[in-house]
Amino acid sequence: RPFINSSKTAYQLALQSWNPDTIEFFEQFKILLLNQSSKVLGIYEVSSGGISGTVVDLRLIFASALKANAVSLIMIHNHPSGQIRPSEADKQITRKVREAGSILDIKLLDHLIITPETYYSFADDGAL
């Protein structure tokens, strides 16, 4: 199982799970599910959408986390535009998942916005 010890490690693993032919065409939202030792239990695709967005359902995120016995998770989605600056919707879903996770004792470690060349980390930026 891959060990996640930084946003860079999570980004590199995320790129491996993304289809390079579609990462710049439509938005997808995935989560990395982690155990107590920060080892990856799995990657779950929450949703796949259009060019400028995708719907994220908190219930799907936490249903998969609970089924995997995850103690933490990292949210990851791509921006087909190539811009890594978080939108207001990105900030809102991050806040909602963090709050819901605290109730279930499932910690949100980070939220990455990725492109084929680079990424933005909410945790690294102090926005988590």
PDB file of C-alpha atoms in Angstrom:
ATOM      1  CA  ARG A   1       0.000   0.000   0.000  1.00  0.00           C
ATOM      2  CA  PRO A   2       1.375   3.421  -0.917  1.00  0.00           C
ATOM      3  CA  PHE A   3       2.275   5.643   2.032  1.00  0.00           C
ATOM      4  CA  ILE A   4       1.159   9.286   1.864  1.00  0.00           C
ATOM      5  CA  ASN A   5       3.468  11.648   3.721  1.00  0.00           C
ATOM      6  CA  SER A   6       3.020  14.859   1.704  1.00  0.00           C
ATOM      7  CA  SER A   7       0.797  16.611  -0.796  1.00  0.00           C
ATOM      8  CA  LYS A   8       3.395  15.836  -3.465  1.00  0.00           C
ATOM      9  CA  THR A   9       3.112  12.093  -2.805  1.00  0.00           C
ATOM     10  CA  ALA A  10      -0.699  12.331  -2.971  1.00  0.00           C
ATOM     11  CA  TYR A  11      -0.472  14.331  -6.217  1.00  0.00           C
ATOM     12  CA  GLN A  12       1.838  11.778  -7.838  1.00  0.00           C
ATOM     13  CA  LEU A  13      -0.502   8.927  -6.877  1.00  0.00           C
ATOM     14  CA  ALA A  14      -3.524  10.899  -8.114  1.00  0.00           C
ATOM     15  CA  LEU A  15      -1.937  11.448 -11.516  1.00  0.00           C
ATOM     16  CA  GLN A  16      -1.427   7.689 -11.835  1.00  0.00           C
ATOM     17  CA  SER A  17      -5.143   7.124 -11.220  1.00  0.00           C
ATOM     18  CA  TRP A  18      -6.303   9.754 -13.738  1.00  0.00           C
ATOM     19  CA  ASN A  19      -6.807   9.053 -17.413  1.00  0.00           C
ATOM     20  CA  PRO A  20      -4.254  11.315 -19.146  1.00  0.00           C
ATOM     21  CA  ASP A  21      -6.552  11.536 -22.180  1.00  0.00           C
ATOM     22  CA  THR A  22      -9.415  13.103 -20.194  1.00  0.00           C
ATOM     23  CA  ILE A  23      -7.793  15.076 -17.349  1.00  0.00           C
ATOM     24  CA  GLU A  24      -7.926  18.276 -19.426  1.00  0.00           C
ATOM     25  CA  PHE A  25     -11.420  17.683 -20.846  1.00  0.00           C
ATOM     26  CA  PHE A  26     -13.831  17.128 -17.955  1.00  0.00           C
ATOM     27  CA  GLU A  27     -13.810  17.423 -14.195  1.00  0.00           C
ATOM     28  CA  GLN A  28     -13.621  14.407 -11.900  1.00  0.00           C
ATOM     29  CA  PHE A  29     -13.666  14.237  -8.108  1.00  0.00           C
ATOM     30  CA  LYS A  30     -11.914  11.403  -6.252  1.00  0.00           C
ATOM     31  CA  ILE A  31     -10.886  10.630  -2.701  1.00  0.00           C
ATOM     32  CA  LEU A  32      -7.874   8.816  -1.327  1.00  0.00           C
ATOM     33  CA  LEU A  33      -8.926   6.643   1.597  1.00  0.00           C
ATOM     34  CA  LEU A  34      -6.231   6.209   4.245  1.00  0.00           C
ATOM     35  CA  ASN A  35      -5.702   3.960   7.249  1.00  0.00           C
ATOM     36  CA  GLN A  36      -4.217   4.912  10.623  1.00  0.00           C
ATOM     37  CA  SER A  37      -0.680   4.631   9.193  1.00  0.00           C
ATOM     38  CA  SER A  38      -1.454   6.962   6.249  1.00  0.00           C
ATOM     39  CA  LYS A  39      -1.361   4.052   3.839  1.00  0.00           C
ATOM     40  CA  VAL A  40      -3.808   4.103   0.935  1.00  0.00           C
ATOM     41  CA  LEU A  41      -6.764   1.760   1.294  1.00  0.00           C
ATOM     42  CA  GLY A  42      -8.143   2.780  -2.072  1.00  0.00           C
ATOM     43  CA  ILE A  43      -9.101   5.539  -4.458  1.00  0.00           C
ATOM     44  CA  TYR A  44     -12.803   6.162  -4.948  1.00  0.00           C
ATOM     45  CA  GLU A  45     -14.259   8.196  -7.809  1.00  0.00           C
ATOM     46  CA  VAL A  46     -17.046  10.251  -6.257  1.00  0.00           C
ATOM     47  CA  SER A  47     -18.227  11.933  -9.445  1.00  0.00           C
ATOM     48  CA  SER A  48     -17.473  12.818 -13.028  1.00  0.00           C
ATOM     49  CA  GLY A  49     -18.918  15.938 -14.568  1.00  0.00           C
ATOM     50  CA  GLY A  50     -18.576  18.545 -17.255  1.00  0.00           C
ATOM     51  CA  ILE A  51     -15.967  21.023 -18.358  1.00  0.00           C
ATOM     52  CA  SER A  52     -16.476  23.443 -15.481  1.00  0.00           C
ATOM     53  CA  GLY A  53     -17.745  21.333 -12.597  1.00  0.00           C
ATOM     54  CA  THR A  54     -19.032  18.132 -11.070  1.00  0.00           C
ATOM     55  CA  VAL A  55     -21.520  17.354  -8.304  1.00  0.00           C
ATOM     56  CA  VAL A  56     -20.067  16.106  -5.021  1.00  0.00           C
ATOM     57  CA  ASP A  57     -22.364  14.249  -2.627  1.00  0.00           C
ATOM     58  CA  LEU A  58     -21.104  14.093   0.974  1.00  0.00           C
ATOM     59  CA  ARG A  59     -23.021  10.871   1.545  1.00  0.00           C
ATOM     60  CA  LEU A  60     -21.035   9.089  -1.177  1.00  0.00           C
ATOM     61  CA  ILE A  61     -17.746  10.335   0.270  1.00  0.00           C
ATOM     62  CA  PHE A  62     -18.487   9.114   3.777  1.00  0.00           C
ATOM     63  CA  ALA A  63     -20.235   5.907   2.708  1.00  0.00           C
ATOM     64  CA  SER A  64     -17.043   4.857   0.915  1.00  0.00           C
ATOM     65  CA  ALA A  65     -14.840   6.000   3.812  1.00  0.00           C
ATOM     66  CA  LEU A  66     -16.897   4.027   6.329  1.00  0.00           C
ATOM     67  CA  LYS A  67     -16.981   0.903   4.151  1.00  0.00           C
ATOM     68  CA  ALA A  68     -13.192   1.039   3.751  1.00  0.00           C
ATOM     69  CA  ASN A  69     -12.633   1.629   7.505  1.00  0.00           C
ATOM     70  CA  ALA A  70     -10.713   4.777   6.593  1.00  0.00           C
ATOM     71  CA  VAL A  71      -9.601   7.083   9.391  1.00  0.00           C
ATOM     72  CA  SER A  72      -8.673   9.921   7.052  1.00  0.00           C
ATOM     73  CA  LEU A  73      -9.089  11.014   3.484  1.00  0.00           C
ATOM     74  CA  ILE A  74      -7.709  13.365   0.861  1.00  0.00           C
ATOM     75  CA  MET A  75     -10.050  14.941  -1.672  1.00  0.00           C
ATOM     76  CA  ILE A  76      -8.729  15.379  -5.207  1.00  0.00           C
ATOM     77  CA  HIS A  77     -10.253  16.922  -8.282  1.00  0.00           C
ATOM     78  CA  ASN A  78      -8.944  18.234 -11.561  1.00  0.00           C
ATOM     79  CA  HIS A  79      -9.514  21.591 -13.205  1.00  0.00           C
ATOM     80  CA  PRO A  80      -9.672  21.091 -16.989  1.00  0.00           C
ATOM     81  CA  SER A  81      -8.996  24.833 -17.420  1.00  0.00           C
ATOM     82  CA  GLY A  82      -5.465  24.341 -16.098  1.00  0.00           C
ATOM     83  CA  GLN A  83      -6.053  26.910 -13.336  1.00  0.00           C
ATOM     84  CA  ILE A  84      -5.318  25.585  -9.851  1.00  0.00           C
ATOM     85  CA  ARG A  85      -6.836  28.464  -7.880  1.00  0.00           C
ATOM     86  CA  PRO A  86      -9.750  27.109  -5.769  1.00  0.00           C
ATOM     87  CA  SER A  87     -13.248  28.328  -6.598  1.00  0.00           C
ATOM     88  CA  GLU A  88     -15.793  29.335  -3.979  1.00  0.00           C
ATOM     89  CA  ALA A  89     -17.496  25.954  -4.535  1.00  0.00           C
ATOM     90  CA  ASP A  90     -14.154  24.199  -3.881  1.00  0.00           C
ATOM     91  CA  LYS A  91     -13.811  26.080  -0.582  1.00  0.00           C
ATOM     92  CA  GLN A  92     -17.393  25.270   0.437  1.00  0.00           C
ATOM     93  CA  ILE A  93     -17.110  21.508  -0.212  1.00  0.00           C
ATOM     94  CA  THR A  94     -13.803  21.451   1.667  1.00  0.00           C
ATOM     95  CA  ARG A  95     -15.446  23.086   4.678  1.00  0.00           C
ATOM     96  CA  LYS A  96     -18.463  20.741   4.540  1.00  0.00           C
ATOM     97  CA  VAL A  97     -16.343  17.587   4.311  1.00  0.00           C
ATOM     98  CA  ARG A  98     -14.058  18.750   7.120  1.00  0.00           C
ATOM     99  CA  GLU A  99     -17.056  19.455   9.392  1.00  0.00           C
ATOM    100  CA  ALA A 100     -18.877  16.209   8.542  1.00  0.00           C
ATOM    101  CA  GLY A 101     -15.664  14.250   8.989  1.00  0.00           C
ATOM    102  CA  SER A 102     -15.127  15.659  12.459  1.00  0.00           C
ATOM    103  CA  ILE A 103     -18.510  14.257  13.519  1.00  0.00           C
ATOM    104  CA  LEU A 104     -17.605  10.806  12.164  1.00  0.00           C
ATOM    105  CA  ASP A 105     -13.994  11.012  13.375  1.00  0.00           C
ATOM    106  CA  ILE A 106     -12.703  10.796   9.790  1.00  0.00           C
ATOM    107  CA  LYS A 107     -10.092  13.495   9.272  1.00  0.00           C
ATOM    108  CA  LEU A 108      -9.811  15.473   6.050  1.00  0.00           C
ATOM    109  CA  LEU A 109      -6.045  15.711   5.547  1.00  0.00           C
ATOM    110  CA  ASP A 110      -6.022  17.725   2.330  1.00  0.00           C
ATOM    111  CA  HIS A 111      -7.893  18.770  -0.791  1.00  0.00           C
ATOM    112  CA  LEU A 112      -5.845  18.831  -3.984  1.00  0.00           C
ATOM    113  CA  ILE A 113      -6.744  20.581  -7.213  1.00  0.00           C
ATOM    114  CA  ILE A 114      -4.690  18.999  -9.954  1.00  0.00           C
ATOM    115  CA  THR A 115      -3.618  19.511 -13.546  1.00  0.00           C
ATOM    116  CA  PRO A 116      -1.141  17.388 -15.511  1.00  0.00           C
ATOM    117  CA  GLU A 117       1.635  19.866 -14.674  1.00  0.00           C
ATOM    118  CA  THR A 118       0.986  21.059 -11.124  1.00  0.00           C
ATOM    119  CA  TYR A 119      -1.375  21.096  -8.140  1.00  0.00           C
ATOM    120  CA  TYR A 120      -2.815  23.231  -5.361  1.00  0.00           C
ATOM    121  CA  SER A 121      -2.949  21.894  -1.808  1.00  0.00           C
ATOM    122  CA  PHE A 122      -5.409  23.371   0.682  1.00  0.00           C
ATOM    123  CA  ALA A 123      -3.269  21.996   3.532  1.00  0.00           C
ATOM    124  CA  ASP A 124       0.011  23.406   2.222  1.00  0.00           C
ATOM    125  CA  ASP A 125      -1.647  26.794   1.687  1.00  0.00           C
ATOM    126  CA  GLY A 126      -3.096  26.850   5.224  1.00  0.00           C
ATOM    127  CA  ALA A 127      -6.643  26.896   3.819  1.00  0.00           C
ATOM    128  CA  LEU A 128      -7.797  23.711   5.520  1.00  0.00           C
TER     129      LEU A 128
END
